[in-house]
Coordinates of C-alpha atoms and ligand atoms in Angstrom, one line a residue:
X1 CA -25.5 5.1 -0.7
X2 CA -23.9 8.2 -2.3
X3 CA -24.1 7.6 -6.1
X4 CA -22.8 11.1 -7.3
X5 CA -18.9 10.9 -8.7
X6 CA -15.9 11.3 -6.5
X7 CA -14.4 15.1 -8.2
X8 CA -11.0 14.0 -6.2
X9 CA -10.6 10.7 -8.1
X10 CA -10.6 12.2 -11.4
X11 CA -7.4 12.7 -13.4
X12 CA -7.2 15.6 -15.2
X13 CA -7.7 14.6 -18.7
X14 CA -11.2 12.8 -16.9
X15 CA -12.0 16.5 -15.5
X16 CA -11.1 17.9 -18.7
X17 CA -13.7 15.4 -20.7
X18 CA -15.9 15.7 -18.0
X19 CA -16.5 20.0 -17.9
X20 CA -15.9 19.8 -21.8
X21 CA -19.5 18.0 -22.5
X22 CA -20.5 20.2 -19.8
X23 CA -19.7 23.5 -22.4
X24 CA -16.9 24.5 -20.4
X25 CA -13.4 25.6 -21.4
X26 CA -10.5 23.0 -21.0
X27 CA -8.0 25.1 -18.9
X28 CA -10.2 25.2 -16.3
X29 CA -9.9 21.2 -15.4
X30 CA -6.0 22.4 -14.3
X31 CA -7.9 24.6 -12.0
X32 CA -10.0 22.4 -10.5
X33 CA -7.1 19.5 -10.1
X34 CA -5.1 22.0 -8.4
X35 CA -7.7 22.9 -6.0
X36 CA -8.3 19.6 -5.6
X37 CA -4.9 18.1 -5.0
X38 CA -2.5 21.0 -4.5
X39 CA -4.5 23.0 -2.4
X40 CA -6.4 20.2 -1.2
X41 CA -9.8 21.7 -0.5
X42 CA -13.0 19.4 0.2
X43 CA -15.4 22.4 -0.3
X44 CA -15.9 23.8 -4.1
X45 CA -17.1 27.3 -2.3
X46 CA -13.4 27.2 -1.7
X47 CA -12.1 27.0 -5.4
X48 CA -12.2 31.3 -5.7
X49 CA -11.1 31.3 -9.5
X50 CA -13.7 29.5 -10.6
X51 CA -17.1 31.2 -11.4
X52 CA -19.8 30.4 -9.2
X53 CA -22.2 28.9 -11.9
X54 CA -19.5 26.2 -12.7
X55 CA -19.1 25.8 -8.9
X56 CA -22.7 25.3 -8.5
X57 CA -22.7 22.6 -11.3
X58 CA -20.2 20.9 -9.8
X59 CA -22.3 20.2 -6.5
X60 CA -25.1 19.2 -8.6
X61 CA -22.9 16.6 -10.4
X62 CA -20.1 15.5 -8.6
X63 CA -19.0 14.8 -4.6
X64 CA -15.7 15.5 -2.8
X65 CA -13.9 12.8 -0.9
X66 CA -12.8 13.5 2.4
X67 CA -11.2 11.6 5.0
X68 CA -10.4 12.3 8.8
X69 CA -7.7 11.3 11.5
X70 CA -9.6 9.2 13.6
X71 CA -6.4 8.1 16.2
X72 CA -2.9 8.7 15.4
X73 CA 0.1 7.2 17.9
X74 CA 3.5 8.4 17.6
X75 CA 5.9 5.3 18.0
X76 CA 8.4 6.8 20.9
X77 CA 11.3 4.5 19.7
X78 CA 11.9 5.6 15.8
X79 CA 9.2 8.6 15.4
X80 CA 7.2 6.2 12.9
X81 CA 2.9 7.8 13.1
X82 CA 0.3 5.3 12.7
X83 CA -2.7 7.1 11.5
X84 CA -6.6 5.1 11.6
X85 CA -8.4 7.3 9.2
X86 CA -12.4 7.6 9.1
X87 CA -14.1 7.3 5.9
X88 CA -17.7 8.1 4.6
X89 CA -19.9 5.3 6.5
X90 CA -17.9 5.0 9.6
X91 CA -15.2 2.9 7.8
X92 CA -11.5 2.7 9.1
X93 CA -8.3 2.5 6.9
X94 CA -4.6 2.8 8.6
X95 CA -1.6 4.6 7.3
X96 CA 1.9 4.5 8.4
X97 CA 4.2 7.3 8.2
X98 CA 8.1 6.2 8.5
X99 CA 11.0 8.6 8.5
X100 CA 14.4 7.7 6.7
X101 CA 17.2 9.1 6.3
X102 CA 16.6 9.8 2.4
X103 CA 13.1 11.5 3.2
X104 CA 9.5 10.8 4.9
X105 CA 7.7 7.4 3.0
X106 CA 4.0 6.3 3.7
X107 CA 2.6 3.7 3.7
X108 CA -1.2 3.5 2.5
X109 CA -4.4 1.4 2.2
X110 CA -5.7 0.3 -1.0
X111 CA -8.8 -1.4 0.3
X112 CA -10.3 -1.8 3.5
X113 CA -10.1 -5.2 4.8
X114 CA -8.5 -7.7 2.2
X115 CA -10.3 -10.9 0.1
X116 CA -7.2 -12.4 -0.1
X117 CA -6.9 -14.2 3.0
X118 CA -3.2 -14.8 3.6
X119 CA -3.2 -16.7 7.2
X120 CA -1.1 -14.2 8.7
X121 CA -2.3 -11.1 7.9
X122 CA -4.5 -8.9 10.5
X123 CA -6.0 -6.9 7.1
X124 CA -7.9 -9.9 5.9
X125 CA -10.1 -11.6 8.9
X126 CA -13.1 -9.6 8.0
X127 CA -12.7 -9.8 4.7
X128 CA -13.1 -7.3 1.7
X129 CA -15.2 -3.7 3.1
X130 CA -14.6 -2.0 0.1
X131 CA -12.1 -0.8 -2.6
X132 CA -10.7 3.0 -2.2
X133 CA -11.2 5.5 -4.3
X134 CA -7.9 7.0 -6.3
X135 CA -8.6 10.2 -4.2
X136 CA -8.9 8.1 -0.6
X137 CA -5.7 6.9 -1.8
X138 CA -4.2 10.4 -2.6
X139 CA -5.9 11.7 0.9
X140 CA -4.1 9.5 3.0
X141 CA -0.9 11.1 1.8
X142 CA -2.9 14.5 1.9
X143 CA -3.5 14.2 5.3
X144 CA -0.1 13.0 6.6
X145 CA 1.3 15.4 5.2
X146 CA 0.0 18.3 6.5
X147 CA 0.2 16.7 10.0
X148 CA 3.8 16.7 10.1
X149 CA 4.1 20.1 7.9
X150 CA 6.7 18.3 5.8
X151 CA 7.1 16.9 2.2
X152 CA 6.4 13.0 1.8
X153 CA 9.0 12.1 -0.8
X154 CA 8.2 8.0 -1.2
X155 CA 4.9 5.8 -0.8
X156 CA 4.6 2.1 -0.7
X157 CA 1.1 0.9 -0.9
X158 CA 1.6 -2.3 1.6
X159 CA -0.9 -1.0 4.2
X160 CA -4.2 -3.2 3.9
X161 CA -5.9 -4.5 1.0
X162 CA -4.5 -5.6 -2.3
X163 CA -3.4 -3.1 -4.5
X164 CA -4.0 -5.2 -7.4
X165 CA -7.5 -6.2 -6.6
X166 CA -8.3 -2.4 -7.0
X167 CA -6.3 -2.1 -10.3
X168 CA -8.5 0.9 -12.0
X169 CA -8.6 2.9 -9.3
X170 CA -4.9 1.9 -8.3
X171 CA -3.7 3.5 -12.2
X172 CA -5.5 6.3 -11.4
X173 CA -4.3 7.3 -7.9
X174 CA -0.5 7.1 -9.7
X175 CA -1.6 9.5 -12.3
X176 CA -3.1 11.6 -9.7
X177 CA -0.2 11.9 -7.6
X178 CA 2.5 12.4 -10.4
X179 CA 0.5 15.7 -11.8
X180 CA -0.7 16.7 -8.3
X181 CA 1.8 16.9 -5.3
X182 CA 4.6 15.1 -7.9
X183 CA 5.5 12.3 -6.2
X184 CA 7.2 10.6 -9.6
X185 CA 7.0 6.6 -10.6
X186 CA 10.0 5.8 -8.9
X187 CA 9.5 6.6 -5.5
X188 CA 6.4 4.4 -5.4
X189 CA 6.3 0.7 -4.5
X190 CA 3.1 -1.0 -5.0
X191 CA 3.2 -4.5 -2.9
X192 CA 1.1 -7.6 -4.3
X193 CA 0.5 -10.9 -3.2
X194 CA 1.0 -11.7 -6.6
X195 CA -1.5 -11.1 -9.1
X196 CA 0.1 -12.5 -11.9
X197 CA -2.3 -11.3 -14.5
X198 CA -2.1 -7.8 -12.9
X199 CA 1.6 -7.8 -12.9
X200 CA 1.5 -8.7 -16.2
X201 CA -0.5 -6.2 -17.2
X202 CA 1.2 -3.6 -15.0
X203 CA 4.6 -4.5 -17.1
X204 CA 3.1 -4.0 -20.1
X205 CA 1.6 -0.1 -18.9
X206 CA 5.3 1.7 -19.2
X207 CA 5.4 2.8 -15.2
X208 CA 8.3 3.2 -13.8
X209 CA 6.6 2.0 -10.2
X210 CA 8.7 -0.4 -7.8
X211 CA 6.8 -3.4 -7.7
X212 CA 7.0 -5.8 -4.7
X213 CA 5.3 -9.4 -4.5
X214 CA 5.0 -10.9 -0.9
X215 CA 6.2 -14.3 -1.6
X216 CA 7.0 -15.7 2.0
X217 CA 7.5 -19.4 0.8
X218 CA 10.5 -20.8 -1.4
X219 CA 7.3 -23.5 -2.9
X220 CA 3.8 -23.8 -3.2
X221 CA 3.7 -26.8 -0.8
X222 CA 4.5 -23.9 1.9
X223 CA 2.8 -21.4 0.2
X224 CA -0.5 -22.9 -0.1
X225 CA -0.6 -23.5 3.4
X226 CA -0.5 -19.7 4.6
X227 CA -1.6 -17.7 1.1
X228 CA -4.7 -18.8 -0.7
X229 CA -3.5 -17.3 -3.8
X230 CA -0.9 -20.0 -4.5
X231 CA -4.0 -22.3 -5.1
X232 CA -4.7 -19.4 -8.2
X233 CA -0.7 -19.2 -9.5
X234 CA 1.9 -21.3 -9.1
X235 CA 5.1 -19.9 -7.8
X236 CA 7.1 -20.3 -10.7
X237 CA 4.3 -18.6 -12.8
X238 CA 4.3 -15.8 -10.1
X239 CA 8.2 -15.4 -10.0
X240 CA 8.5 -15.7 -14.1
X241 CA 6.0 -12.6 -14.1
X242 CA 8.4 -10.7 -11.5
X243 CA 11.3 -11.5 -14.0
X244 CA 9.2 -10.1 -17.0
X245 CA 8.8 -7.0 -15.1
X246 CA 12.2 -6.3 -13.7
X247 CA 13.3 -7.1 -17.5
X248 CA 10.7 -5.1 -18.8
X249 CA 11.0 -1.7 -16.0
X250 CA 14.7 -2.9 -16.1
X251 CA 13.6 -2.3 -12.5
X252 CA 14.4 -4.6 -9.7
X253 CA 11.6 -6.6 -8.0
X254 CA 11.6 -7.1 -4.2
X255 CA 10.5 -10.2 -2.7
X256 CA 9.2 -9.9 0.8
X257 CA 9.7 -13.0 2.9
X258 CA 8.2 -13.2 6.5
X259 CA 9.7 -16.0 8.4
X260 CA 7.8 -17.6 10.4
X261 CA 9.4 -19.9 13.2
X262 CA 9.3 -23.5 11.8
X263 CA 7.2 -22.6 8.4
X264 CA 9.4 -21.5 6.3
X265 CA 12.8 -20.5 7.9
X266 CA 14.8 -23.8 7.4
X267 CA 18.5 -23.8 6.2
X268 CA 16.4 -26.4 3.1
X269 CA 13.8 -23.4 2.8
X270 CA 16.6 -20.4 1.8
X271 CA 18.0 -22.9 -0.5
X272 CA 15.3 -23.8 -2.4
X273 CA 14.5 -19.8 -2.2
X274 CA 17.8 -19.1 -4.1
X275 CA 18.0 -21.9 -6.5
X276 CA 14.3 -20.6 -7.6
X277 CA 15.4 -17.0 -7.5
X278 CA 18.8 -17.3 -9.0
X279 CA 20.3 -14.7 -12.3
X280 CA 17.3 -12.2 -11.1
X281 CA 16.7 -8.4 -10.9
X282 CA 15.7 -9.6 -7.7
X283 CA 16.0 -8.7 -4.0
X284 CA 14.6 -10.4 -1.2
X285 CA 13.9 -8.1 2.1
X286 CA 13.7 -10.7 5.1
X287 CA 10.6 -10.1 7.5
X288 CA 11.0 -11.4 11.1
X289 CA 7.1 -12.2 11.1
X290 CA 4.9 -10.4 13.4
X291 CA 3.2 -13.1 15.8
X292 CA 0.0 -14.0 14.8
X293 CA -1.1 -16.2 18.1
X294 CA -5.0 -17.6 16.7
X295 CA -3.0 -19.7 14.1
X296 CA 0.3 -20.0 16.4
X297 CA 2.6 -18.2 13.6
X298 CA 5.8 -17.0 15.3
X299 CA 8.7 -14.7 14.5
X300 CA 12.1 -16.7 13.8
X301 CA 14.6 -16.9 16.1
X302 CA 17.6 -14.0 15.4
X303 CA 20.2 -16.8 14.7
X304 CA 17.6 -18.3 12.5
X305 CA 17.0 -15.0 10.5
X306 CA 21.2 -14.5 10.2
X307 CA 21.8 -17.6 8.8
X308 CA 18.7 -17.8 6.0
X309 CA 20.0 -14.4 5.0
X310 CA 23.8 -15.8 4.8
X311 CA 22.3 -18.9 2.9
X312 CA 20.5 -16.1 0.5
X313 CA 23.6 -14.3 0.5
X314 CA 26.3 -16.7 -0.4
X315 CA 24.4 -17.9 -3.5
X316 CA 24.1 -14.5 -4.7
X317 CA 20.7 -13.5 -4.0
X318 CA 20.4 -9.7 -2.6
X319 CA 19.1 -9.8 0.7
X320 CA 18.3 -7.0 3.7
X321 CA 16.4 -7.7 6.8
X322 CA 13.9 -5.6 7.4
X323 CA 13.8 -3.1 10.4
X324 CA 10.3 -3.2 12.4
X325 CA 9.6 0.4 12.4
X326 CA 6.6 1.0 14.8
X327 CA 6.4 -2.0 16.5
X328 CA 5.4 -0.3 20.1
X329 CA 2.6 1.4 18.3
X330 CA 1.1 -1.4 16.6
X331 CA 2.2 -0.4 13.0
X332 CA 2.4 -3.4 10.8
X333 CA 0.3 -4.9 8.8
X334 CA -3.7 -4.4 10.1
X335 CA -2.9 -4.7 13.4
X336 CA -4.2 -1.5 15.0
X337 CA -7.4 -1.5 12.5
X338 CA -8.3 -4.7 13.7
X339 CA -8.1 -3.7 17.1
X340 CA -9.9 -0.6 16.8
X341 CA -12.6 -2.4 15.1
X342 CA -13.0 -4.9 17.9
X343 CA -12.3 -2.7 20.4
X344 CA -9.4 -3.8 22.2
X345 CA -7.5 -1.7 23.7
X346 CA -5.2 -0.2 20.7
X347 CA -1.7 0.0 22.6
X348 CA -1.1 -3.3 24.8
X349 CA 1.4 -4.8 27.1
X350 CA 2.1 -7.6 24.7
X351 CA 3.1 -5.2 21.6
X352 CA 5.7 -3.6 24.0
X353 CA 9.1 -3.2 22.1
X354 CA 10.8 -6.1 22.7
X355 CA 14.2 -5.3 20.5
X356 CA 16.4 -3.0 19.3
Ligands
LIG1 N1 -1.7 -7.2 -0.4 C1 -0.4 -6.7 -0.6 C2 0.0 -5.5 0.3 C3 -0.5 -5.5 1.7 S1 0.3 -6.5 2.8 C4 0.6 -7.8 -0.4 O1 0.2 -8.9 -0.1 O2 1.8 -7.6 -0.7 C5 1.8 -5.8 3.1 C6 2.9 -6.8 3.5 O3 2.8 -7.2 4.9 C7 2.8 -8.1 2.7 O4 4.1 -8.5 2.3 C8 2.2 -9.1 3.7 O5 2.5 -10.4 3.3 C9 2.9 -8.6 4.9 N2 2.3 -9.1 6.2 C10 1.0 -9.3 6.5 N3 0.9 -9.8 7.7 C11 2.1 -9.9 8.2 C12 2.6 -10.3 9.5 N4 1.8 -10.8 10.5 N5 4.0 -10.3 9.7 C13 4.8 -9.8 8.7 N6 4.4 -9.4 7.5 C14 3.0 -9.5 7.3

């Protein structure tokens, strides 16, 4: 077990506090952040404007994070890249790249595997590995980006684990990527399943961030059956800390729904949705469900979807359906990590594109 520091998950004011008990002057912790997350170097023999006695005490102190592309899978309809990276002891993560029209967006891992448990979520059947580290956060981006040789403009942490669960290091990784490759507050979106003393908290911290909260039930009856966490916070706890935020960021709050055929997707289901949602900063972005066969969870019918948006829609409630980017490659949601990790084949005949 490597006990040394992670140099790559430092901000700078911690490099800064860090190499100033160490004797050493301040402006070099700029130096050693921009190496670090500019330059993105692994190596500190690399870091050529620092002296080599601070270099070596570095090694002796700290470790540098690395990750590798383990598979990657271009998607041939819409140009999204699923990534499975390799971390230290053989552990996999998964990142989406998706292009848009405003700019590149990725999507990253906060933990790999999930304690959460939601019912239809590939991230969460083995359980919690391990939290990442604020710089295997900021590598996944790292990497993605020099893979395509273009600028990533937008992240959403949505890939798996739950970004709230890994709160420190979650702060950090923000603070990182603001000073390092500038990737401001606003063109992240964290996703939760709703953490309600984390949100809370997170309002109260001044970030600009996007926050989303996967919601996927219009009452905890529903809810309880397919997210655990509904047994912690009650949904109107959960959407009265969404409405303190979006008042508080003066930011509007996405709700992700994921209908699931028969679950959730009933005409009585969006109206309950919009009555408890109603005079919001709120937007709810519609998720046709990706099948999830062990607990027979599947995707609403089209006419289904139309009409729980129009129900949404005609109350007043602000409401897209979301594209499924990816969906020949395996991209949503833990799918392909799962595989890889049980070694099934990672592309199969049943994940062929089926629409659009
Ligand atoms: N833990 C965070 C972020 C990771 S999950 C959260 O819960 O928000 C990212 C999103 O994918 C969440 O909205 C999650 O509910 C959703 N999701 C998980 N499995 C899914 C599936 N099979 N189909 C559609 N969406 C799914």
């Amino acid at each position: 077990m490597e006990t040394k520091t992670d140099l790559r998950s430092l901000t700078i004011e911690e490099i800064k506090n860090e190499i100033s008990a160490m004797g050493e002057k301040p402006f070099r912790a700029k130096q050693i952040f921009d190496w670090l997350h500019i330059a993105q170097v692994s190596d500190t023999a690399e870091m050529t404007n620092i002296p080599k006695t601070l270099r070596e005490e570095l090694d002796r102190r700290y470790r540098i994070s690395d990750i590798k592309i383990a598979e990657r899978y271009v998607s041939e309809k819409d140009n999204t890249i699923k990534y499975l990276f390799e971390l230290e002891n053989n552990i996999i993560i998964e990142s989406v790249l998706m292009r848009y029209s405003y700019g590149n967006a990725v999507c990253i891992s906060s933990q790999a595997g999930c304690r959460m448990g939601c019912k239809f979520c590939a991230s969460t059947v083995d359980g919690l590995e391990r939290n990442l580290t604020a710089g295997e956060m900021a590598l996944q981006i790292y990497k993605i980006q020099r893979d395509i040789g273009e600028r990533i403009s937008n992240v959403v942490i949505m890939g798996s684990g739950e970004p709230l669960d890994n709160y420190d290091n979650l702060l950090r990784f923000l603070k990182i990527i603001g000073d390092g490759i500038g990737i401001g507050q606003r063109h992240i979106t964290v996703s939760t399943c709703g953490l309600v003393d984390k949100m809370k908290e997170l309002a109260k911290s001044e970030l600009q961030i996007t926050l989303a909260v996967s919601l996927h039930a219009p009452n905890d009856e529903i809810r309880k059956k397919t997210m655990p966490i509904a047994n912690r916070y009650g949904i109107d706890e959960l959407i009265s800390a969404a409405r303190e935020y979006a008042n508080k960021t003066k930011r509007r709050v996405t709700f992700e729904y994921a209908l699931i055929k028969g679950v959730n997707d009933s005409r009585k289901n969006a109206e309950e949705l919009a009555k408890r949602l109603k005079g919001g900063l709120f937007h709810v972005n519609l998720i046709p469900v990706n099948d999830v066969k062990e607990n027979n969870f599947l995707r609403s019918d089209e006419q289904t979807i139309k009409d729980f948006a129009a129900v949404l829609s005609a109350r007043g409630i602000n409401t897209t359906v979301r594209r499924r980017l990816g969906s020949d490659i395996n991209a949503a949601c833990g799918q392909l990590r799962k595989r890889y990790k049980d070694n099934l084949p990672l592309i199969s005949a049943e994940n062929e594109p089926t629409e659009e």
